[in-house]
mmCIF file with all atom_site columns, C-alpha atoms in Angstrom:
data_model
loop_
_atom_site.group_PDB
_atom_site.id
_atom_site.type_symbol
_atom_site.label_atom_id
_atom_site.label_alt_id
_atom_site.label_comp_id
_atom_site.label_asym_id
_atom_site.label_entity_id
_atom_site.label_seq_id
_atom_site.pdbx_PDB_ins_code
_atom_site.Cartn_x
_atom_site.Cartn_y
_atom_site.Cartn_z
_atom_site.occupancy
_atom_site.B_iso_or_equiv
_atom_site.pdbx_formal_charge
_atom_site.auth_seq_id
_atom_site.auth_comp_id
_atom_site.auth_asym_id
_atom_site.auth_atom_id
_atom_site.pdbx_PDB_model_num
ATOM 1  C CA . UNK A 1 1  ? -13.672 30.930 -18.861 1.00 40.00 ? 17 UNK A CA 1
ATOM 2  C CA . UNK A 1 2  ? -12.075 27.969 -17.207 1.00 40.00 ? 18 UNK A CA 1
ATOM 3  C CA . UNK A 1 3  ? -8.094  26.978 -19.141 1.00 50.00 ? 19 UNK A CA 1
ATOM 4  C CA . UNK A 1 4  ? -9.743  23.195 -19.144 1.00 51.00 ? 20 UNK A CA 1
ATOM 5  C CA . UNK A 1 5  ? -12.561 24.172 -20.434 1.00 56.00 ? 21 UNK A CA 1
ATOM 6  C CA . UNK A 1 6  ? -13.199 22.995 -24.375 1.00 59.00 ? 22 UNK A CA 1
ATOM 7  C CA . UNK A 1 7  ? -14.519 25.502 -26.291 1.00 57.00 ? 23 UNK A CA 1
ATOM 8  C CA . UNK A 1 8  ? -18.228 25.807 -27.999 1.00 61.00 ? 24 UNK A CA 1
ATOM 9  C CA . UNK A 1 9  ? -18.677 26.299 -31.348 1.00 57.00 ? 25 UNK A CA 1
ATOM 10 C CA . UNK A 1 10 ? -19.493 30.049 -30.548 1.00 59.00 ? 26 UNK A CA 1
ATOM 11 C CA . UNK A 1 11 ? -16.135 30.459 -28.467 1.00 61.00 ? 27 UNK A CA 1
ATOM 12 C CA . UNK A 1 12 ? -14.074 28.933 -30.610 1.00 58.00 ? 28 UNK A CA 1
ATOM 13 C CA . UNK A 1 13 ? -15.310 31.736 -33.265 1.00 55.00 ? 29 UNK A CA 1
ATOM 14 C CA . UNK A 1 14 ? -13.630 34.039 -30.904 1.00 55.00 ? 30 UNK A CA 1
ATOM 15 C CA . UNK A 1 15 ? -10.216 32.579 -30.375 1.00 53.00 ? 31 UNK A CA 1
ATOM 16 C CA . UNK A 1 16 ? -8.147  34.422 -32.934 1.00 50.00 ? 32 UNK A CA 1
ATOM 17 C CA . UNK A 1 17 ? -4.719  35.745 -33.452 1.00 50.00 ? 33 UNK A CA 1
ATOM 18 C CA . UNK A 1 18 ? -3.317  33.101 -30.868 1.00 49.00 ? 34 UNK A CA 1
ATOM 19 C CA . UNK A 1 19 ? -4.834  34.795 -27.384 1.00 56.00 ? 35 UNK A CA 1
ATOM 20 C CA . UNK A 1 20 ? -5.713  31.618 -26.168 1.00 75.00 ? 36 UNK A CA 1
ATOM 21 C CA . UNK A 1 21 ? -4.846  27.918 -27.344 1.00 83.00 ? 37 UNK A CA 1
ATOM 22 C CA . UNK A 1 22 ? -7.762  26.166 -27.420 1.00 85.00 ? 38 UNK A CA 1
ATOM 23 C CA . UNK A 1 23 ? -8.552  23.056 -25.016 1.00 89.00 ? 39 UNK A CA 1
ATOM 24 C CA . UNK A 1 24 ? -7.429  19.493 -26.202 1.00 91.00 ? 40 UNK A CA 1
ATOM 25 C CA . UNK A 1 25 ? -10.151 17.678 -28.007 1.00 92.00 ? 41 UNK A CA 1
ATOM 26 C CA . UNK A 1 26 ? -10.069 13.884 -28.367 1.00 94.00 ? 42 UNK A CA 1
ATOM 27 C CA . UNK A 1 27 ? -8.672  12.503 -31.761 1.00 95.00 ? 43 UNK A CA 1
ATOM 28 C CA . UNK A 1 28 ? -7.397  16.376 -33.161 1.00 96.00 ? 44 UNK A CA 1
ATOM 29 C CA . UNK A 1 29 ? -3.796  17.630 -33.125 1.00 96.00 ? 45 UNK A CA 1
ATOM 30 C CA . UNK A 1 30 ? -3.651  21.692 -32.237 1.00 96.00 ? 46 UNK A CA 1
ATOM 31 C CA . UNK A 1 31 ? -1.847  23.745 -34.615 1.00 96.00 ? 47 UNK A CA 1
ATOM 32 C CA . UNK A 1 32 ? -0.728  27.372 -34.915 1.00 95.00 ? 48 UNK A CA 1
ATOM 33 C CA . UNK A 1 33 ? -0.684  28.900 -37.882 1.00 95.00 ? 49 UNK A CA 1
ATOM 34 C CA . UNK A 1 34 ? 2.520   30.625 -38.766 1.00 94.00 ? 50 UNK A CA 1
ATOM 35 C CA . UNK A 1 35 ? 3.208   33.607 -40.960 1.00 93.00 ? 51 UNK A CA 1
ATOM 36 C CA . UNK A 1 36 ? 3.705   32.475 -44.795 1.00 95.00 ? 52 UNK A CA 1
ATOM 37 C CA . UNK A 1 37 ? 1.340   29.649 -44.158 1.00 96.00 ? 53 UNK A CA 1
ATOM 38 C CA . UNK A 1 38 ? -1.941  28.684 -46.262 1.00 97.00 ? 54 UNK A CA 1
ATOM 39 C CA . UNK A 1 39 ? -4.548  26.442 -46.055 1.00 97.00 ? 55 UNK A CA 1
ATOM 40 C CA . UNK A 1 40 ? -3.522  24.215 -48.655 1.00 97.00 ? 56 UNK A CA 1
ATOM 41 C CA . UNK A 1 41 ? 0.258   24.068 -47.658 1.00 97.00 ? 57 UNK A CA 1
ATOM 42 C CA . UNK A 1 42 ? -1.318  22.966 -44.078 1.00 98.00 ? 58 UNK A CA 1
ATOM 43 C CA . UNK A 1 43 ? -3.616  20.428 -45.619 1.00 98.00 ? 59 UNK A CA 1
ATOM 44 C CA . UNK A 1 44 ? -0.756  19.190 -47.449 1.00 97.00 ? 60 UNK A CA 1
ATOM 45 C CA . UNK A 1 45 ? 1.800   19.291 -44.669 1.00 97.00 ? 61 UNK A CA 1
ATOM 46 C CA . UNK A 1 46 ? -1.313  17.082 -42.604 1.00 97.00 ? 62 UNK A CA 1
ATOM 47 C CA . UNK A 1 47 ? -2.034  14.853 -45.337 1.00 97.00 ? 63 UNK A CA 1
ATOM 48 C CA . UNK A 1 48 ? -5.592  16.232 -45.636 1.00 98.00 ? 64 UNK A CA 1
ATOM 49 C CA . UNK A 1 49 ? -8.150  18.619 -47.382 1.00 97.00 ? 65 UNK A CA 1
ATOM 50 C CA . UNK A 1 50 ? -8.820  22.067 -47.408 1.00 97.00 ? 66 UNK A CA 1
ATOM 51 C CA . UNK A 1 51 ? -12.233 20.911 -47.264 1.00 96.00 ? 67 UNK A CA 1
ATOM 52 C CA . UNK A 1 52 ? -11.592 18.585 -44.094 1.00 97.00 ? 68 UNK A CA 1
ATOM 53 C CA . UNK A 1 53 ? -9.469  21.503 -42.550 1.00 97.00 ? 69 UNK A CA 1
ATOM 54 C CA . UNK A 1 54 ? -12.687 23.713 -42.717 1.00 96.00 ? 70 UNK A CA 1
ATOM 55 C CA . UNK A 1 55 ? -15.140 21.168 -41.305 1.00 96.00 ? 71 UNK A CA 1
ATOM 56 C CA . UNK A 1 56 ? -13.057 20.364 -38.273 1.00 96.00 ? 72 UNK A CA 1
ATOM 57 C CA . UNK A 1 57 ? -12.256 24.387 -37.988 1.00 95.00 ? 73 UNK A CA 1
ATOM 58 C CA . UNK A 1 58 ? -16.031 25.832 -38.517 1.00 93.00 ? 74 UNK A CA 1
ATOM 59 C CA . UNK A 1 59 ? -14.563 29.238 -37.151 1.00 91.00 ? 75 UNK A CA 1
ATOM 60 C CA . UNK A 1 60 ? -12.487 29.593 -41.287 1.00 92.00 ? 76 UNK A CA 1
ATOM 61 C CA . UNK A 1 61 ? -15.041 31.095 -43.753 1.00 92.00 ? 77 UNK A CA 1
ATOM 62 C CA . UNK A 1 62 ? -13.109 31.400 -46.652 1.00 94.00 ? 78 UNK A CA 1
ATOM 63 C CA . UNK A 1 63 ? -9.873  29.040 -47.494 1.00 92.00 ? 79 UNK A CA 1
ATOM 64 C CA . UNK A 1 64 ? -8.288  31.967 -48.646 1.00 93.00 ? 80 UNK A CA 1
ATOM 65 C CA . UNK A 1 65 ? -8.318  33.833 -45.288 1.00 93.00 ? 81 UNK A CA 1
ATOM 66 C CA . UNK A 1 66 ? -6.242  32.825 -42.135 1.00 94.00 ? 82 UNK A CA 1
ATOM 67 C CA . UNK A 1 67 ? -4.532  34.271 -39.818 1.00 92.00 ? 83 UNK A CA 1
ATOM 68 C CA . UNK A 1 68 ? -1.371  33.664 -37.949 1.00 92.00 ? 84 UNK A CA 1
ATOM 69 C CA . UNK A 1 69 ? -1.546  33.142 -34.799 1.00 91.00 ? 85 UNK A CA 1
ATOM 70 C CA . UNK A 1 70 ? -4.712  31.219 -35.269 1.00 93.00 ? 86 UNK A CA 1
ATOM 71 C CA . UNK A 1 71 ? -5.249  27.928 -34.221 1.00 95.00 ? 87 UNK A CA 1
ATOM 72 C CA . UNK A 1 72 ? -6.695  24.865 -35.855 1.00 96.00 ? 88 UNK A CA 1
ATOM 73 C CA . UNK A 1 73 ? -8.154  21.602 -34.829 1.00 96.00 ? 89 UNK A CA 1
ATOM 74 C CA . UNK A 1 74 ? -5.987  18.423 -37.040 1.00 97.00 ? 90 UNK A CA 1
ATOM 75 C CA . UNK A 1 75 ? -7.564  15.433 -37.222 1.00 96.00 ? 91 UNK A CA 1
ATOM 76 C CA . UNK A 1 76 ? -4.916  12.735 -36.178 1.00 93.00 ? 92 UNK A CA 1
#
């Protein structure tokens, strides 16, 4: 895989634990998620939803499980 390439959908499920940042999308910030960190401090820290955190991140499957390392998409 190409480092400018942007991820599918079906790549981006495999990104985990912080192997690879993933490539710049348009209109999203790229975050790393740090040890200690939830998905509601993040949301909060962002000025956003779980919910919203989720959609733009379709690789989470439960709020209540993230890794870090990981990396989200943040809406700007």
């Amino acid at each position: 895989m190409s480092e400018n390439k942007e991820l599918n959908l079906e790549e981006m499920d495999q990104v985990t634990g912080g192997y690879k940042k993933p490539a710049e999308k348009e209109g999203f910030i790229i975050y790393q998620i740090v040890k200690g960190d939830a998905l509601s401090k993040i949301a909060k820290k962002f000025n956003t939803t779980e919910s919203l955190l989720m959609t733009w991140n379709p690789k989470i499957k439960s709020k209540n499980l993230i890794y870090a390392g990981d990396y989200l998409y943040i809406k700007k």
